[in-house]
DNA sequence: CGGGCTTACGGTGTGCGTAAATATC
DNA sequence: GATATTTACGCACACCGTAAGCCCG
């Protein structure tokens, strides 16, 4: 499982539309489809119900969405903090090894 | 930033020893070193102070460690939940699209 | 037919391991 | 000289985009 796969999953879940989700991530549809397929295969789970042209969250996918969002938010927050804390503690690097 | 890089970071931070950290992750030292370098370069930050053969967390790295752990725990928890919830809701897949 | 997801396919990039170089004790 | 990290290098795998295939309105 990668952060990229989670991002794709959340985007598709929100848009309920693979093409739009892919566009919102500046990705080709095939890449988004592959990411979802890989995520599903890795866990042996079906995240979406493909009924006709309609692609909607399955029960499992619905249960997973909040967790995926939480992980992504945590990662983004950590990344931002890492950049932000940079300048603050840059001159504080006195170490006693 | 990838989950793999975070895993390497946490392992090195815990072991304070690149070789042991790499072994604990079943990786070559070079791979671990590259992961840390990439993580540092991506954020323009120095996570570790390399003084002699001693490699220890810098101030920035110390501040980042809890966040990295939180992200990893969240990801692992989400992954485990996804596997665990599988059997429970597998037969509940009746959808009305 | 038309829109939408999937599969096939080729290219590029990234990550990994082996091995050599560098540095410290 | 031994131990530990970094750098160099080559390879394999994975990701992405283009394009064709398939299915449902």
mmCIF file of C-alpha atoms (C1' of nucleotides) in Angstrom:
data_model
loop_
_atom_site.group_PDB
_atom_site.id
_atom_site.type_symbol
_atom_site.label_atom_id
_atom_site.label_comp_id
_atom_site.label_asym_id
_atom_site.label_seq_id
_atom_site.Cartn_x
_atom_site.Cartn_y
_atom_site.Cartn_z
ATOM 1 C CA UNK A 1 0.000 0.000 0.000
ATOM 2 C CA UNK A 2 1.321 3.387 -0.964
ATOM 3 C CA UNK A 3 0.239 6.949 -0.289
ATOM 4 C CA UNK A 4 -0.378 7.385 -4.002
ATOM 5 C CA UNK A 5 -2.846 4.521 -4.015
ATOM 6 C CA UNK A 6 -4.663 6.066 -1.065
ATOM 7 C CA UNK A 7 -4.841 9.400 -2.865
ATOM 8 C CA UNK A 8 -6.350 7.750 -5.916
ATOM 9 C CA UNK A 9 -8.797 5.819 -3.782
ATOM 10 C CA UNK A 10 -10.015 8.942 -1.995
ATOM 11 C CA UNK A 11 -10.335 10.872 -5.235
ATOM 12 C CA UNK A 12 -12.373 8.140 -6.918
ATOM 13 C CA UNK A 13 -14.537 7.727 -3.844
ATOM 14 C CA UNK A 14 -15.253 11.457 -3.734
ATOM 15 C CA UNK A 15 -15.946 11.864 -7.436
ATOM 16 C CA UNK A 16 -17.685 8.511 -7.892
ATOM 17 C CA UNK A 17 -16.139 8.817 -11.341
ATOM 18 C CA UNK A 18 -12.819 7.329 -12.350
ATOM 19 C CA UNK A 19 -12.125 9.733 -15.209
ATOM 20 C CA UNK A 20 -12.789 12.880 -13.175
ATOM 21 C CA UNK A 21 -10.786 11.546 -10.291
ATOM 22 C CA UNK A 22 -7.863 10.813 -12.593
ATOM 23 C CA UNK A 23 -8.080 14.309 -14.066
ATOM 24 C CA UNK A 24 -8.131 15.871 -10.628
ATOM 25 C CA UNK A 25 -4.867 14.075 -9.895
ATOM 26 C CA UNK A 26 -3.381 14.857 -13.327
ATOM 27 C CA UNK A 27 -3.286 11.147 -14.136
ATOM 28 C CA UNK A 28 -4.505 8.986 -16.996
ATOM 29 C CA UNK A 29 -7.563 6.851 -16.339
ATOM 30 C CA UNK A 30 -5.520 3.715 -16.768
ATOM 31 C CA UNK A 31 -3.152 4.771 -14.013
ATOM 32 C CA UNK A 32 -6.020 5.403 -11.622
ATOM 33 C CA UNK A 33 -7.641 2.126 -12.536
ATOM 34 C CA UNK A 34 -4.383 0.283 -11.984
ATOM 35 C CA UNK A 35 -3.884 1.921 -8.608
ATOM 36 C CA UNK A 36 -7.337 0.874 -7.437
ATOM 37 C CA UNK A 37 -6.850 -2.631 -8.793
ATOM 38 C CA UNK A 38 -3.530 -2.971 -7.007
ATOM 39 C CA UNK A 39 -4.993 -1.712 -3.741
ATOM 40 C CA UNK A 40 -7.873 -4.145 -3.971
ATOM 41 C CA UNK A 41 -5.659 -7.054 -4.946
ATOM 42 C CA UNK A 42 -3.171 -6.423 -2.166
ATOM 43 C CA UNK A 43 -5.876 -6.749 0.477
ATOM 44 C CA UNK A 44 -8.115 -9.212 -1.327
ATOM 45 C CA UNK A 45 -10.976 -6.761 -1.063
ATOM 46 C CA UNK A 46 -13.340 -5.033 -3.462
ATOM 47 C CA UNK A 47 -13.391 -1.323 -2.685
ATOM 48 C CA UNK A 48 -15.850 -0.327 -5.406
ATOM 49 C CA UNK A 49 -18.930 -1.846 -6.973
ATOM 50 C CA UNK A 50 -18.754 -1.522 -10.744
ATOM 51 C CA UNK A 51 -22.341 -1.807 -11.809
ATOM 52 C CA UNK A 52 -22.632 -0.699 -15.414
ATOM 53 C CA UNK A 53 -21.029 2.676 -15.933
ATOM 54 C CA UNK A 54 -21.587 3.516 -12.295
ATOM 55 C CA UNK A 55 -18.647 3.083 -9.931
ATOM 56 C CA UNK A 56 -19.555 3.499 -6.275
ATOM 57 C CA UNK A 57 -18.019 2.651 -2.942
ATOM 58 C CA UNK A 58 -18.711 -0.829 -1.694
ATOM 59 C CA UNK A 59 -19.444 -1.419 1.971
ATOM 60 C CA UNK A 60 -15.805 -2.233 2.581
ATOM 61 C CA UNK A 61 -14.695 0.839 0.670
ATOM 62 C CA UNK A 62 -17.042 3.021 2.642
ATOM 63 C CA UNK A 63 -15.603 1.728 5.883
ATOM 64 C CA UNK A 64 -12.073 2.327 4.632
ATOM 65 C CA UNK A 65 -12.522 5.885 3.389
ATOM 66 C CA UNK A 66 -12.138 7.682 6.734
ATOM 67 C CA UNK A 67 -9.001 5.728 7.528
ATOM 68 C CA UNK A 68 -7.484 6.539 4.162
ATOM 69 C CA UNK A 69 -8.253 10.224 4.624
ATOM 70 C CA UNK A 70 -6.738 10.175 8.083
ATOM 71 C CA UNK A 71 -3.506 8.640 6.845
ATOM 72 C CA UNK A 72 -3.241 11.138 4.001
ATOM 73 C CA UNK A 73 -3.943 14.080 6.268
ATOM 74 C CA UNK A 74 -1.359 12.850 8.728
ATOM 75 C CA UNK A 75 1.214 12.456 5.996
ATOM 76 C CA UNK A 76 0.526 15.895 4.542
ATOM 77 C CA UNK A 77 0.580 17.474 7.974
ATOM 78 C CA UNK A 78 3.871 15.786 8.835
ATOM 79 C CA UNK A 79 5.386 16.834 5.534
ATOM 80 C CA UNK A 80 4.270 20.434 5.970
ATOM 81 C CA UNK A 81 5.540 20.504 9.519
ATOM 82 C CA UNK A 82 8.880 19.186 8.363
ATOM 83 C CA UNK A 83 9.220 22.024 5.906
ATOM 84 C CA UNK A 84 7.895 24.589 8.340
ATOM 85 C CA UNK A 85 10.063 23.579 11.262
ATOM 86 C CA UNK A 86 13.105 23.780 9.052
ATOM 87 C CA UNK A 87 13.876 27.458 9.330
ATOM 88 C CA UNK A 88 12.910 27.601 12.985
ATOM 89 C CA UNK A 89 15.463 25.089 14.216
ATOM 90 C CA UNK A 90 18.092 25.395 11.541
ATOM 91 C CA UNK A 91 20.427 27.412 13.753
ATOM 92 C CA UNK A 92 19.687 25.177 16.706
ATOM 93 C CA UNK A 93 21.814 22.329 15.462
ATOM 94 C CA UNK A 94 24.384 22.269 18.238
ATOM 95 C CA UNK A 95 24.786 18.595 19.068
ATOM 96 C CA UNK A 96 26.860 16.753 21.656
ATOM 97 C CA UNK A 97 27.637 13.365 20.183
ATOM 98 C CA UNK B 1 7.565 11.231 0.574
ATOM 99 C CA UNK B 2 6.732 7.548 0.744
ATOM 100 C CA UNK B 3 5.786 5.179 3.528
ATOM 101 C CA UNK B 4 8.966 3.236 2.833
ATOM 102 C CA UNK B 5 11.084 6.320 3.469
ATOM 103 C CA UNK B 6 9.254 6.884 6.751
ATOM 104 C CA UNK B 7 9.862 3.295 7.772
ATOM 105 C CA UNK B 8 13.575 3.651 7.079
ATOM 106 C CA UNK B 9 13.693 6.935 8.941
ATOM 107 C CA UNK B 10 12.044 5.485 12.030
ATOM 108 C CA UNK B 11 14.270 2.417 11.985
ATOM 109 C CA UNK B 12 17.456 4.469 11.716
ATOM 110 C CA UNK B 13 16.251 6.854 14.394
ATOM 111 C CA UNK B 14 15.494 3.973 16.752
ATOM 112 C CA UNK B 15 18.715 2.048 16.129
ATOM 113 C CA UNK B 16 20.940 5.111 15.771
ATOM 114 C CA UNK B 17 22.809 2.822 13.403
ATOM 115 C CA UNK B 18 22.273 2.670 9.656
ATOM 116 C CA UNK B 19 23.515 -0.895 9.192
ATOM 117 C CA UNK B 20 21.339 -2.378 11.939
ATOM 118 C CA UNK B 21 18.335 -0.420 10.762
ATOM 119 C CA UNK B 22 18.826 -1.689 7.231
ATOM 120 C CA UNK B 23 19.129 -5.262 8.486
ATOM 121 C CA UNK B 24 15.962 -4.925 10.533
ATOM 122 C CA UNK B 25 14.143 -3.943 7.351
ATOM 123 C CA UNK B 26 15.886 -6.624 5.241
ATOM 124 C CA UNK B 27 17.527 -3.930 3.140
ATOM 125 C CA UNK B 28 21.059 -3.141 2.036
ATOM 126 C CA UNK B 29 22.748 -0.211 3.746
ATOM 127 C CA UNK B 30 22.914 1.656 0.500
ATOM 128 C CA UNK B 31 19.160 1.466 0.104
ATOM 129 C CA UNK B 32 18.598 2.828 3.590
ATOM 130 C CA UNK B 33 21.114 5.593 3.031
ATOM 131 C CA UNK B 34 19.457 6.525 -0.232
ATOM 132 C CA UNK B 35 16.025 6.612 1.377
ATOM 133 C CA UNK B 36 17.209 8.976 4.094
ATOM 134 C CA UNK B 37 19.014 11.154 1.572
ATOM 135 C CA UNK B 38 15.905 11.380 -0.590
ATOM 136 C CA UNK B 39 13.706 12.247 2.378
ATOM 137 C CA UNK B 40 16.103 14.961 3.473
ATOM 138 C CA UNK B 41 16.519 16.351 -0.032
ATOM 139 C CA UNK B 42 12.788 16.436 -0.691
ATOM 140 C CA UNK B 43 12.195 18.691 2.296
ATOM 141 C CA UNK B 44 15.494 20.519 2.281
ATOM 142 C CA UNK B 45 16.140 19.368 5.825
ATOM 143 C CA UNK B 46 18.835 17.432 7.633
ATOM 144 C CA UNK B 47 17.212 14.690 9.714
ATOM 145 C CA UNK B 48 20.400 13.229 11.119
ATOM 146 C CA UNK B 49 23.719 14.569 12.325
ATOM 147 C CA UNK B 50 26.538 12.467 10.931
ATOM 148 C CA UNK B 51 29.400 13.096 13.286
ATOM 149 C CA UNK B 52 32.084 10.528 12.647
ATOM 150 C CA UNK B 53 30.657 7.000 12.625
ATOM 151 C CA UNK B 54 27.870 8.151 14.896
ATOM 152 C CA UNK B 55 24.556 8.920 13.248
ATOM 153 C CA UNK B 56 22.004 10.551 15.534
ATOM 154 C CA UNK B 57 18.771 12.462 15.164
ATOM 155 C CA UNK B 58 19.107 16.171 14.577
ATOM 156 C CA UNK B 59 16.722 18.590 16.251
ATOM 157 C CA UNK B 60 14.512 18.579 13.180
ATOM 158 C CA UNK B 61 14.610 14.803 12.999
ATOM 159 C CA UNK B 62 13.697 14.522 16.655
ATOM 160 C CA UNK B 63 10.673 16.745 16.098
ATOM 161 C CA UNK B 64 9.638 14.701 13.081
ATOM 162 C CA UNK B 65 9.899 11.237 14.633
ATOM 163 C CA UNK B 66 6.510 11.197 16.417
ATOM 164 C CA UNK B 67 4.747 12.367 13.281
ATOM 165 C CA UNK B 68 6.426 9.694 11.190
ATOM 166 C CA UNK B 69 5.447 7.027 13.705
ATOM 167 C CA UNK B 70 1.872 8.270 13.750
ATOM 168 C CA UNK B 71 1.584 8.098 9.987
ATOM 169 C CA UNK B 72 3.034 4.600 9.889
ATOM 170 C CA UNK B 73 0.784 3.378 12.669
ATOM 171 C CA UNK B 74 -2.220 4.843 10.950
ATOM 172 C CA UNK B 75 -1.295 3.205 7.682
ATOM 173 C CA UNK B 76 -0.707 -0.171 9.298
ATOM 174 C CA UNK B 77 -3.924 0.084 11.271
ATOM 175 C CA UNK B 78 -5.897 1.006 8.177
ATOM 176 C CA UNK B 79 -4.349 -1.841 6.229
ATOM 177 C CA UNK B 80 -5.081 -4.347 8.959
ATOM 178 C CA UNK B 81 -8.624 -3.097 9.302
ATOM 179 C CA UNK B 82 -9.120 -3.456 5.583
ATOM 180 C CA UNK B 83 -8.100 -7.067 5.712
ATOM 181 C CA UNK B 84 -10.066 -7.744 8.864
ATOM 182 C CA UNK B 85 -13.296 -6.119 7.723
ATOM 183 C CA UNK B 86 -13.172 -8.157 4.556
ATOM 184 C CA UNK B 87 -14.823 -11.311 5.764
ATOM 185 C CA UNK B 88 -17.315 -9.481 7.922
ATOM 186 C CA UNK B 89 -18.971 -7.515 5.139
ATOM 187 C CA UNK B 90 -18.277 -9.751 2.191
ATOM 188 C CA UNK B 91 -21.842 -11.082 2.078
ATOM 189 C CA UNK B 92 -23.297 -7.644 2.681
ATOM 190 C CA UNK B 93 -22.614 -6.417 -0.825
ATOM 191 C CA UNK B 94 -26.186 -5.892 -1.957
ATOM 192 C CA UNK B 95 -26.155 -2.547 -3.719
ATOM 193 C CA UNK B 96 -28.885 -0.499 -5.363
ATOM 194 C CA UNK B 97 -27.258 1.555 -8.058
ATOM 195 C "C1'" DC C 1 -22.979 5.140 -31.521
ATOM 196 C "C1'" DG C 2 -21.115 7.475 -27.119
ATOM 197 C "C1'" DG C 3 -19.262 7.660 -22.690
ATOM 198 C "C1'" DG C 4 -16.584 5.053 -19.330
ATOM 199 C "C1'" DC C 5 -13.739 1.367 -17.279
ATOM 200 C "C1'" DT C 6 -10.320 -2.139 -18.334
ATOM 201 C "C1'" DT C 7 -6.507 -4.490 -20.651
ATOM 202 C "C1'" DA C 8 -2.457 -4.504 -23.600
ATOM 203 C "C1'" DC C 9 1.893 -2.535 -24.616
ATOM 204 C "C1'" DG C 10 6.108 0.149 -24.772
ATOM 205 C "C1'" DG C 11 9.180 3.574 -22.484
ATOM 206 C "C1'" DT C 12 10.993 5.783 -18.758
ATOM 207 C "C1'" DG C 13 12.144 6.316 -14.085
ATOM 208 C "C1'" DT C 14 13.054 4.713 -9.508
ATOM 209 C "C1'" DG C 15 14.576 1.490 -6.046
ATOM 210 C "C1'" DC C 16 17.575 -2.195 -4.835
ATOM 211 C "C1'" DG C 17 21.925 -4.900 -4.360
ATOM 212 C "C1'" DT C 18 26.923 -5.549 -5.260
ATOM 213 C "C1'" DA C 19 31.040 -3.423 -5.050
ATOM 214 C "C1'" DA C 20 34.385 0.332 -4.566
ATOM 215 C "C1'" DA C 21 35.639 4.614 -2.241
ATOM 216 C "C1'" DT C 22 35.938 7.514 1.868
ATOM 217 C "C1'" DA C 23 36.238 8.474 6.630
ATOM 218 C "C1'" DT C 24 36.685 7.643 11.592
ATOM 219 C "C1'" DC C 25 38.537 5.234 15.672
ATOM 220 C "C1'" DG D 1 43.394 -2.006 9.946
ATOM 221 C "C1'" DA D 2 38.502 -2.519 11.156
ATOM 222 C "C1'" DT D 3 34.038 -0.758 11.062
ATOM 223 C "C1'" DA D 4 30.538 2.224 9.119
ATOM 224 C "C1'" DT D 5 28.527 5.412 5.723
ATOM 225 C "C1'" DT D 6 28.446 7.142 1.180
ATOM 226 C "C1'" DT D 7 28.931 6.891 -3.865
ATOM 227 C "C1'" DA D 8 29.140 4.423 -8.311
ATOM 228 C "C1'" DC D 9 27.036 1.322 -11.282
ATOM 229 C "C1'" DG D 10 24.022 -2.009 -13.420
ATOM 230 C "C1'" DC D 11 19.675 -4.317 -13.382
ATOM 231 C "C1'" DA D 12 15.037 -5.383 -12.552
ATOM 232 C "C1'" DC D 13 10.608 -3.974 -11.424
ATOM 233 C "C1'" DA D 14 6.869 -0.801 -11.269
ATOM 234 C "C1'" DC D 15 4.519 3.188 -12.724
ATOM 235 C "C1'" DC D 16 2.687 6.003 -16.342
ATOM 236 C "C1'" DG D 17 0.669 7.317 -20.865
ATOM 237 C "C1'" DT D 18 -1.095 5.921 -25.468
ATOM 238 C "C1'" DA D 19 -4.062 3.056 -27.697
ATOM 239 C "C1'" DA D 20 -7.146 -0.686 -28.430
ATOM 240 C "C1'" DG D 21 -10.953 -3.505 -26.385
ATOM 241 C "C1'" DC D 22 -15.406 -4.093 -24.050
ATOM 242 C "C1'" DC D 23 -19.569 -3.011 -21.919
ATOM 243 C "C1'" DC D 24 -23.475 -0.588 -20.842
ATOM 244 C "C1'" DG D 25 -27.027 3.173 -21.910
#
